[in-house]
Short mmCIF file of C-alpha atoms and ligand atoms in Angstrom, two decimals:
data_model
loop_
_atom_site.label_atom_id
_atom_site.label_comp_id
_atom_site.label_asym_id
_atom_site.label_seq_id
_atom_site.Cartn_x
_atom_site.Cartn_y
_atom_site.Cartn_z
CA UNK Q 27 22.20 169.62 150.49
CA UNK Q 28 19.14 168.02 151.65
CA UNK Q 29 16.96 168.63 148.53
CA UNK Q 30 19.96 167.77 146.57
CA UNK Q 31 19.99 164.22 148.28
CA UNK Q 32 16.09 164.02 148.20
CA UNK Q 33 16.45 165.08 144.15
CA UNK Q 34 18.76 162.58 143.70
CA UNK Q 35 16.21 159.74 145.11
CA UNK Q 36 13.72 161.18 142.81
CA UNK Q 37 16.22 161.13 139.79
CA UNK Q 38 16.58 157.19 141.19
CA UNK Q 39 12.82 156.60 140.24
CA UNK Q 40 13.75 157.56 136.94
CA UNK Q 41 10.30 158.87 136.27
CA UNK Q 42 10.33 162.64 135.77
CA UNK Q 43 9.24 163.78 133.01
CA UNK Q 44 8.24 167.47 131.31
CA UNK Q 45 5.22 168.68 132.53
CA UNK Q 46 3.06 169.85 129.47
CA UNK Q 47 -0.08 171.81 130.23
CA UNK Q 48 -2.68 169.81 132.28
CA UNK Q 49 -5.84 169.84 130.72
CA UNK Q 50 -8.77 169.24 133.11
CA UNK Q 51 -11.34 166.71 131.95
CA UNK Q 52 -14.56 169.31 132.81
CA UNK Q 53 -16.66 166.27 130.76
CA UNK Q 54 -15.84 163.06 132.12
CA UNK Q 55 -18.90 160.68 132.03
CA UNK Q 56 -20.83 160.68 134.86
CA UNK Q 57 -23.13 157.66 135.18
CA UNK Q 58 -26.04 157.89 137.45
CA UNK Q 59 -26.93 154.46 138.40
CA UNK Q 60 -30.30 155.22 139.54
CA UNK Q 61 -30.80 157.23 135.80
CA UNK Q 62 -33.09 154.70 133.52
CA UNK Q 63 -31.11 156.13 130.49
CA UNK Q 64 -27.63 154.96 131.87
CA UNK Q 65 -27.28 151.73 129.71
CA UNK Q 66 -26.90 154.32 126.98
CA UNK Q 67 -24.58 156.41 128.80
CA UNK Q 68 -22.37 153.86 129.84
CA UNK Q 69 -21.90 152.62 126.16
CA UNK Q 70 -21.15 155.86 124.67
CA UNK Q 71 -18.43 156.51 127.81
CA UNK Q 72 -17.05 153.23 127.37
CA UNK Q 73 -16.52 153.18 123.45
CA UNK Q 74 -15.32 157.04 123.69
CA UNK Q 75 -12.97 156.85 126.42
CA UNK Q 76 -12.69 153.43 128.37
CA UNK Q 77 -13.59 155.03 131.34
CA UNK Q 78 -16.57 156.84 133.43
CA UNK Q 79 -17.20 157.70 137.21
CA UNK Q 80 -20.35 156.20 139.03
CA UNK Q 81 -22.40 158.60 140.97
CA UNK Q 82 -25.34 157.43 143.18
CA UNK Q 83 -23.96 154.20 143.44
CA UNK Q 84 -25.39 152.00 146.71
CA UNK Q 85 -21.90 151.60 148.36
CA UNK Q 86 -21.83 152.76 151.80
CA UNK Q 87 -19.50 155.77 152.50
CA UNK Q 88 -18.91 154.40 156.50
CA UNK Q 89 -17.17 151.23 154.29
CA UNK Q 90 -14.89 153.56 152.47
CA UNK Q 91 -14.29 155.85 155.48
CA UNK Q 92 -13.47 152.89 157.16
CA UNK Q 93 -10.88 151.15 155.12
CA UNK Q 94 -9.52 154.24 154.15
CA UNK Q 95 -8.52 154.52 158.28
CA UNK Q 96 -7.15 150.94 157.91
CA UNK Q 97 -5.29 151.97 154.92
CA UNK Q 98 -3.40 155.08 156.67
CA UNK Q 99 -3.31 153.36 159.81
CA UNK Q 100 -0.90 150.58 157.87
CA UNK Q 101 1.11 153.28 155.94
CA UNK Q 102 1.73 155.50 158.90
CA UNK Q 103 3.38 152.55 160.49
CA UNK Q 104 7.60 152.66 160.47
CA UNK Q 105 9.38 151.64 157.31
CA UNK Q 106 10.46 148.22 158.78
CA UNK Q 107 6.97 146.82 160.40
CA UNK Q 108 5.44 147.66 156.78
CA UNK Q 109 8.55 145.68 154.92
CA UNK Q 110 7.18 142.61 157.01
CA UNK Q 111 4.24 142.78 154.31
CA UNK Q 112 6.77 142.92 151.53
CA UNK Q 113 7.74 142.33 149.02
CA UNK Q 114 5.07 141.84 146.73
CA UNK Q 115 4.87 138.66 144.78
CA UNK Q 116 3.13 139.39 143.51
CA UNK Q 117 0.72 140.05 146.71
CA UNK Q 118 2.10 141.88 149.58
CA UNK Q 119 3.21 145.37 150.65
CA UNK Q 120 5.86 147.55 148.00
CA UNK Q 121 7.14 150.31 147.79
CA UNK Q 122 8.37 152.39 144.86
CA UNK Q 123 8.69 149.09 142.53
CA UNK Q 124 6.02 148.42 140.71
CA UNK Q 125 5.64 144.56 139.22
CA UNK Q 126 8.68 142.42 138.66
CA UNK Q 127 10.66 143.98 135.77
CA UNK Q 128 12.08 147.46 136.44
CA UNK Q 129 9.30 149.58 136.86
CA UNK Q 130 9.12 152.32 140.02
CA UNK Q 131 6.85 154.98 141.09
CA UNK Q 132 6.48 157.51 143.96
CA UNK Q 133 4.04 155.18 145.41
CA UNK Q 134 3.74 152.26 148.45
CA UNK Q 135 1.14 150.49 147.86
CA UNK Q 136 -0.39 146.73 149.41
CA UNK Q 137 -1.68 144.21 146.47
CA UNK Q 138 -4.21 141.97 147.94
CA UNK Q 139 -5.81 138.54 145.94
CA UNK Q 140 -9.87 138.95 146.62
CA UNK Q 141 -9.65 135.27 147.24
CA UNK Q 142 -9.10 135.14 151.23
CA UNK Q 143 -8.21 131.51 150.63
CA UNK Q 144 -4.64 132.93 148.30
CA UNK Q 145 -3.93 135.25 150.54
CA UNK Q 146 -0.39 134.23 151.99
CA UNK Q 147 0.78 133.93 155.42
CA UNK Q 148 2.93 136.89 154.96
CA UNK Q 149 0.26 139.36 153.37
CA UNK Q 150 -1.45 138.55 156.38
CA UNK Q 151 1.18 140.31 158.72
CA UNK Q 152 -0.19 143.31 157.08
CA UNK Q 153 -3.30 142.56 159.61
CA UNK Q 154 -0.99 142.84 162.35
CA UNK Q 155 -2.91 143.06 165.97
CA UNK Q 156 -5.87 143.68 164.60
CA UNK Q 157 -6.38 141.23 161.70
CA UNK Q 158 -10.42 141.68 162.48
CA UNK Q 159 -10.42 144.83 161.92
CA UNK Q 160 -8.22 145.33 159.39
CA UNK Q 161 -9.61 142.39 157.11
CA UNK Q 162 -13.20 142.79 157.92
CA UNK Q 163 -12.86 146.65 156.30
CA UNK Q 164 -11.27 145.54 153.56
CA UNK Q 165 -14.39 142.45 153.26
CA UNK Q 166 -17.03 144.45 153.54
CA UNK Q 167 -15.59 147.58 151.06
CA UNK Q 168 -14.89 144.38 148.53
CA UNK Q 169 -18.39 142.84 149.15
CA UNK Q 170 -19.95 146.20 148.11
CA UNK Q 171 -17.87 147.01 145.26
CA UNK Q 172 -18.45 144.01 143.75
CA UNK Q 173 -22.34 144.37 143.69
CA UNK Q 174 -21.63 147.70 142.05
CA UNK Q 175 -19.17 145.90 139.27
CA UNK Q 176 -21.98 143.96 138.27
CA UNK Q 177 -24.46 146.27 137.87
CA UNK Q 178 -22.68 147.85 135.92
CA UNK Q 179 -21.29 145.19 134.20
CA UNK Q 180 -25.32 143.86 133.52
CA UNK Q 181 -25.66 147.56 132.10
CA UNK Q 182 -23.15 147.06 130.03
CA UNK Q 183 -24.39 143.56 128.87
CA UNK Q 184 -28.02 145.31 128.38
CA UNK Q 185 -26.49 148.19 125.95
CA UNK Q 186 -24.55 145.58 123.96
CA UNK Q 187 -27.62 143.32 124.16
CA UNK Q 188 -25.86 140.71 125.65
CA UNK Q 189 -28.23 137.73 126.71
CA UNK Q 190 -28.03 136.72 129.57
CA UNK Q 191 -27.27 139.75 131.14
CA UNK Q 192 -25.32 138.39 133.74
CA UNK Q 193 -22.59 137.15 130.86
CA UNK Q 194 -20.03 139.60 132.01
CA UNK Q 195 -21.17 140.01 135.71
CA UNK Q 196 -21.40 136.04 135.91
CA UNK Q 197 -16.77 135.76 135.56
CA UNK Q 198 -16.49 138.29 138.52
CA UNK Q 199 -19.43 136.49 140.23
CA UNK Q 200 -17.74 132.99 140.28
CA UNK Q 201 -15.91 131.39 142.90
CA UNK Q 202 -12.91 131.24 140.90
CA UNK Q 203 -12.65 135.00 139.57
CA UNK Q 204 -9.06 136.30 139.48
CA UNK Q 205 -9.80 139.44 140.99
CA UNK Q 206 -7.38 141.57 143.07
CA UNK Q 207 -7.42 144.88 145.21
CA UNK Q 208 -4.62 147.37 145.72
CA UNK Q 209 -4.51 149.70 148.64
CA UNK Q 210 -2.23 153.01 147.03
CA UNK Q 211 -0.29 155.12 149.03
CA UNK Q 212 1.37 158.62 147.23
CA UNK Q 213 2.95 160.40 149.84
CA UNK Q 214 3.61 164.04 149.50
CA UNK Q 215 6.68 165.30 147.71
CA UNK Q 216 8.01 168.59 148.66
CA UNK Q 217 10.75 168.45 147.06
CA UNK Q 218 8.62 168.55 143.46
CA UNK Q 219 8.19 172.16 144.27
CA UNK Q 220 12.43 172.32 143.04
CA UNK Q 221 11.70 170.72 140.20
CA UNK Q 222 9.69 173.43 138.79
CA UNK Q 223 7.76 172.52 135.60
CA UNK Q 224 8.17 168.74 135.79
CA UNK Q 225 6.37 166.13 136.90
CA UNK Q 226 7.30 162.74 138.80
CA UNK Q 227 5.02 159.89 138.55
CA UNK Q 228 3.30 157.96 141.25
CA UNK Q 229 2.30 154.91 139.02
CA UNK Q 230 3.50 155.19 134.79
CA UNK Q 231 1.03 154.76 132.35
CA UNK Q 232 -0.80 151.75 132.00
CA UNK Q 233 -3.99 150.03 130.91
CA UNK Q 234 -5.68 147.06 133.45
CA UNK Q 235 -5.12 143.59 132.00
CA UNK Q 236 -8.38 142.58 133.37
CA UNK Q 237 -12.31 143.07 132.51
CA UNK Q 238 -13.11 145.90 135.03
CA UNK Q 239 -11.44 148.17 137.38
CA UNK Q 240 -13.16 149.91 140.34
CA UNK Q 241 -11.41 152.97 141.74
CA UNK Q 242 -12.05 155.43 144.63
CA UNK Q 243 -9.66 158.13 145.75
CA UNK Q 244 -9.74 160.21 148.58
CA UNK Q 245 -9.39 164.16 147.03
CA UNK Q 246 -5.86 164.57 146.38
CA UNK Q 247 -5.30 165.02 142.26
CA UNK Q 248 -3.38 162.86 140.60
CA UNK Q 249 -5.14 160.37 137.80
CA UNK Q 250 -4.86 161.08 134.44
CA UNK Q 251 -6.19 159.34 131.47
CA UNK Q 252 -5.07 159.49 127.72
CA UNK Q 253 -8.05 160.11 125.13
CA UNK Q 254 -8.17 158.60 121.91
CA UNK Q 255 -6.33 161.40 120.14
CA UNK Q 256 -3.03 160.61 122.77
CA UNK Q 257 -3.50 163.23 124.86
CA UNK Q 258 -3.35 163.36 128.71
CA UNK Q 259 -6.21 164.55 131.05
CA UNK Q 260 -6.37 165.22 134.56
CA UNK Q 261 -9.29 163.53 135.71
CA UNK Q 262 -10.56 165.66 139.08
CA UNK Q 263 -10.72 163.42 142.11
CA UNK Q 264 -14.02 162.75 144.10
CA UNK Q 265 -14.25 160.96 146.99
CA UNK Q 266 -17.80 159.95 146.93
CA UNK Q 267 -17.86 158.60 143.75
CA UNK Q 268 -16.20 155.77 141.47
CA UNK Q 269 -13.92 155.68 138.34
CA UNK Q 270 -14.81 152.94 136.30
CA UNK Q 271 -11.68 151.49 133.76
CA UNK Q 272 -12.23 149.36 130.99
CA UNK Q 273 -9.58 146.76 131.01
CA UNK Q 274 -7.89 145.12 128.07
CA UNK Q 275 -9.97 141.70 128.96
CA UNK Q 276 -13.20 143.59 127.96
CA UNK Q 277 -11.46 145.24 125.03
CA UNK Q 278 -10.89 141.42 123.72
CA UNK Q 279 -14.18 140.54 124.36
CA UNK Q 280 -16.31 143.40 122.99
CA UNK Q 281 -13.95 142.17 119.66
CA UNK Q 282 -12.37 146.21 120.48
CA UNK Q 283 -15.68 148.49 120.02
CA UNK Q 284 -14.35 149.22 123.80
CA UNK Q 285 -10.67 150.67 124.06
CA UNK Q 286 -8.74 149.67 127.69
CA UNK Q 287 -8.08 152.78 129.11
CA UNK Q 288 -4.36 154.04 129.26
CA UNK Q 289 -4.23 155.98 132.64
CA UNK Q 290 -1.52 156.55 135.15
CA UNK Q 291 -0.74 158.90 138.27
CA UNK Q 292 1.52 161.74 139.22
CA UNK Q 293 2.61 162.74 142.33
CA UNK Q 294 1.61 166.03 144.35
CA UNK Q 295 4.37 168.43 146.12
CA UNK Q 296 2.18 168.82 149.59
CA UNK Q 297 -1.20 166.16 150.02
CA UNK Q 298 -0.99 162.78 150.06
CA UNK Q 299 -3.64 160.61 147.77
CA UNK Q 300 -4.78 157.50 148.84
CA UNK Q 301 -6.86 155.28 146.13
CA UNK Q 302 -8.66 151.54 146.56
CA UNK Q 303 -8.94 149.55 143.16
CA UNK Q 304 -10.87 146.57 142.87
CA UNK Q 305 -9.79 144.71 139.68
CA UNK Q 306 -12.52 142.39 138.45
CA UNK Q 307 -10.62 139.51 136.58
CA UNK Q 308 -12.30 136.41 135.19
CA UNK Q 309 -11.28 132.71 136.35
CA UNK Q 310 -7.86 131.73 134.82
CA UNK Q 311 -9.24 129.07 132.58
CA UNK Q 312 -11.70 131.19 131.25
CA UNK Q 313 -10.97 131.64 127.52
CA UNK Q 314 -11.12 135.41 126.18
CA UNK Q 315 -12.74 136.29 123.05
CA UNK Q 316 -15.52 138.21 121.53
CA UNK Q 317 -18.66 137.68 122.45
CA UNK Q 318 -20.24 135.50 119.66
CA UNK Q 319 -23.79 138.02 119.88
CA UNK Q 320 -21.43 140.80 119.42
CA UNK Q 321 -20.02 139.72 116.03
CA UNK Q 322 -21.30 140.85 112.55
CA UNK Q 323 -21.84 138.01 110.00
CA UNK Q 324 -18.71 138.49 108.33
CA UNK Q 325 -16.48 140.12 111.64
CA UNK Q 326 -13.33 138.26 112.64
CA UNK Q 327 -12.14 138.25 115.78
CA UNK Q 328 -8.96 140.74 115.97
CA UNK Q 329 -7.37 138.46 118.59
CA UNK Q 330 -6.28 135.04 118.77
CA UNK Q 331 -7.79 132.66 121.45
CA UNK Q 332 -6.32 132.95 124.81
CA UNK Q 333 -7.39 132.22 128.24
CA UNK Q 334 -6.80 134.47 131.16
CA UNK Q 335 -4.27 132.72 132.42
CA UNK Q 336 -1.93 132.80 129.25
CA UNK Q 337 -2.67 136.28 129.37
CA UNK Q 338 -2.01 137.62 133.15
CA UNK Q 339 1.25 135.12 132.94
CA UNK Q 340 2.17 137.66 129.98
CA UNK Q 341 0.93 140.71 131.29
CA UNK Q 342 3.24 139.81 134.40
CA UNK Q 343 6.18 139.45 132.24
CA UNK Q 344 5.89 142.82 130.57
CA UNK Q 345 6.62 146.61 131.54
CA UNK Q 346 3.63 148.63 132.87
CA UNK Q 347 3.51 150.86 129.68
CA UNK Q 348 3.90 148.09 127.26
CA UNK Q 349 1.08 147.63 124.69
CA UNK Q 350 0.10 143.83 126.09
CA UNK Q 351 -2.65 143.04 123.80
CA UNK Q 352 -0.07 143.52 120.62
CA UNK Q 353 1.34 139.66 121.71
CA UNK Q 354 -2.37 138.70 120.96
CA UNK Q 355 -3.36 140.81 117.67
CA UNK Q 356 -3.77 138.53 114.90
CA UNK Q 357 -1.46 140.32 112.30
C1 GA4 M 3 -1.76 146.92 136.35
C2 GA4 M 3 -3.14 146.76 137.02
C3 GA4 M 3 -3.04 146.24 138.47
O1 GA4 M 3 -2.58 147.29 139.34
C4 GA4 M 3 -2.07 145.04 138.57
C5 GA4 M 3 -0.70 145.53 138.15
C6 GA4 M 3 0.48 144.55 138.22
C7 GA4 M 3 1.27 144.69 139.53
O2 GA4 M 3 1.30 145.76 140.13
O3 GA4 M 3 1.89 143.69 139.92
C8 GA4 M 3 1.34 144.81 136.97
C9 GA4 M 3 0.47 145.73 136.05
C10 GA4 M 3 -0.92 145.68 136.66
C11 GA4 M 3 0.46 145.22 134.58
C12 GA4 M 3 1.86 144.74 134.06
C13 GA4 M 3 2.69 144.06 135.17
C14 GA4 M 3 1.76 143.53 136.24
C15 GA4 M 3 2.70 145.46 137.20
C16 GA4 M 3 3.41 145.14 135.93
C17 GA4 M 3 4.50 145.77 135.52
C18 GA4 M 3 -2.13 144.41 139.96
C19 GA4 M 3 -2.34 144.07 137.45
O4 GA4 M 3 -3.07 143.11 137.48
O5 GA4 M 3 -1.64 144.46 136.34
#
């Protein structure tokens, strides 16, 4: 009776689907920050697949040890202290809804702006007690990331021969970046075990709205991206590295020569995953379009102008698998 009540809850999320074979991505790009030749590789990995993991990156693993405590610390906590953080609006603590229209996951999660000075009163219960320690983990992991996103985001600049190099780095650099950072909680479901040969997702398929994404994971399985020719990968967790994303905001601006990458998560019957995305968005009046260094003589831009701001306040009216840059397309 039990598993039939717990199946129904996961019939609820509506997000089962049929399992299909999962292939393992044995070649994911591996960038080696300290490699002199990784300009090169990061091009290849980002017009190939949108996506890469950073390896010998300067980010401290106390700072990730340590907000990762935070993190469970907060999601061990009983159902109604976390719903004091909730809901999310879109900042706050959820739990199985994702966004504002319709879509759920096996997931709880806390969406954080990067911007201490947006953070709300009520995200800020989510400090509890302890707001210094809680906040100054989550500062210092942010601080660090950040330094990361730019280097990589000069690297990328360099490979494109973008000048100055800090073009890209310089929107996630400025006081006014719309950046965010999501704390992800997928518990453990047993009861997947009964549902033998399907899957239930932790967070549907999706690509990043904004320029970068930054992801660490502790090593429970889960992500999975889809390559060019539609099909899904398991991408093998590792706790010491990074997963870089490419999100549909660099897309625009490298005029598409880089493809947003469409990734989601499923759920696992017995470990719990916990990941920690930093989302590197440019200010909201920054307009979005190709590069002008990047364009051949004759090359159009495939998009229409837009500034951030028209296009978050779209992205946050749409479902998470929707295509969101078709709105923009020039037809
Ligand atoms: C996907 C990337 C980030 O997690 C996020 C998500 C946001 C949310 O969780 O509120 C969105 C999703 C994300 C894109 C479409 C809209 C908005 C949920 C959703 C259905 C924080 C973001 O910036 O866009």
């Amino acid at each position: 009776m039990v598993v039939q009540s717990n199946l129904s809850t996961l019939n609820h999320c509506s997000s089962i689907e049929t399992r299909k074979p999962a292939t393992v991505l044995d070649s994911i790009p591996s960038i080696n920050l300290k490699d002199p030749e990784s300009k090169t590789h990061i091009m290849k990995a980002c017009e190939e697949y949108g996506f890469f993991k950073v390896v010998n990156h300067s980010v401290p693993m106390e700072f990730i040890a340590k907000l990762e405590t935070q993190a469970l610390e907060f999601f061990n906590l009983p159902q109604s202290e976390k719903d004091k953080a909730g809901p999310p609006d879109p900042f706050g603590y959820g739990s199985k809804r994702i966004g504002s229209n319709g879509d759920v996951g096996w997931i709880e999660y806390l969406l954080l702006n990067t911007n201490p000075q947006v953070t709300s009163l009520k995200t800020l219960t989510v400090f509890r007690e302890n707001p210094e320690i809680f906040w100054s983990a989550v500062k210092e992991y942010i601080e660090a990331v950040k330094v990361m996103a730019f280097e990589v985001l000069e690297l990328i600049a360099d490979g494109l021969k973008i000048e100055p190099r800090d073009t890209l780095s310089k929107l996630l650099k400025d006081e006014n970046s719309d950046s965010c950072f999501r704390l992800n909680h997928y518990p453990p479901c047993p009861e997947l075990q009964a549902l033998s040969g399907r899957d239930l997702v932790g967070f549907g398929e999706h690509t990043d709205p904004q320029i970068i994404s930054v992801l660490r994971s502790n090593s429970t399985s889960g992500l999975q991206i889809c390559l060019k020719d539609g099909v899904w990968v398991s991408v093998p967790p590792d706790e010491t590295s990074f997963f870089i994303n490419v999100g549909d905001a660099l897309q625009v601006m490298t005029n598409g020569r880089f493809k947003s990458v469409r990734h989601r998560v499923l759920a696992n019957s017995h470990k719990s995953r916990v990941s920690m995305i930093y989302f590197g968005g440019p200010p909201l009046s920054e307009k979005i379009v190709p590069l002008t260094s990047l364009m051949g003589k004759q090359e159009e831009s495939l998009y229409k102008e837009f500034t951030w701001w028209e296009y978050k306040t779209s992205a946050y009216k749409s479902r998470l698998a929707d295509y969101r840059l078709g709105l923009f397309e020039k037809k």
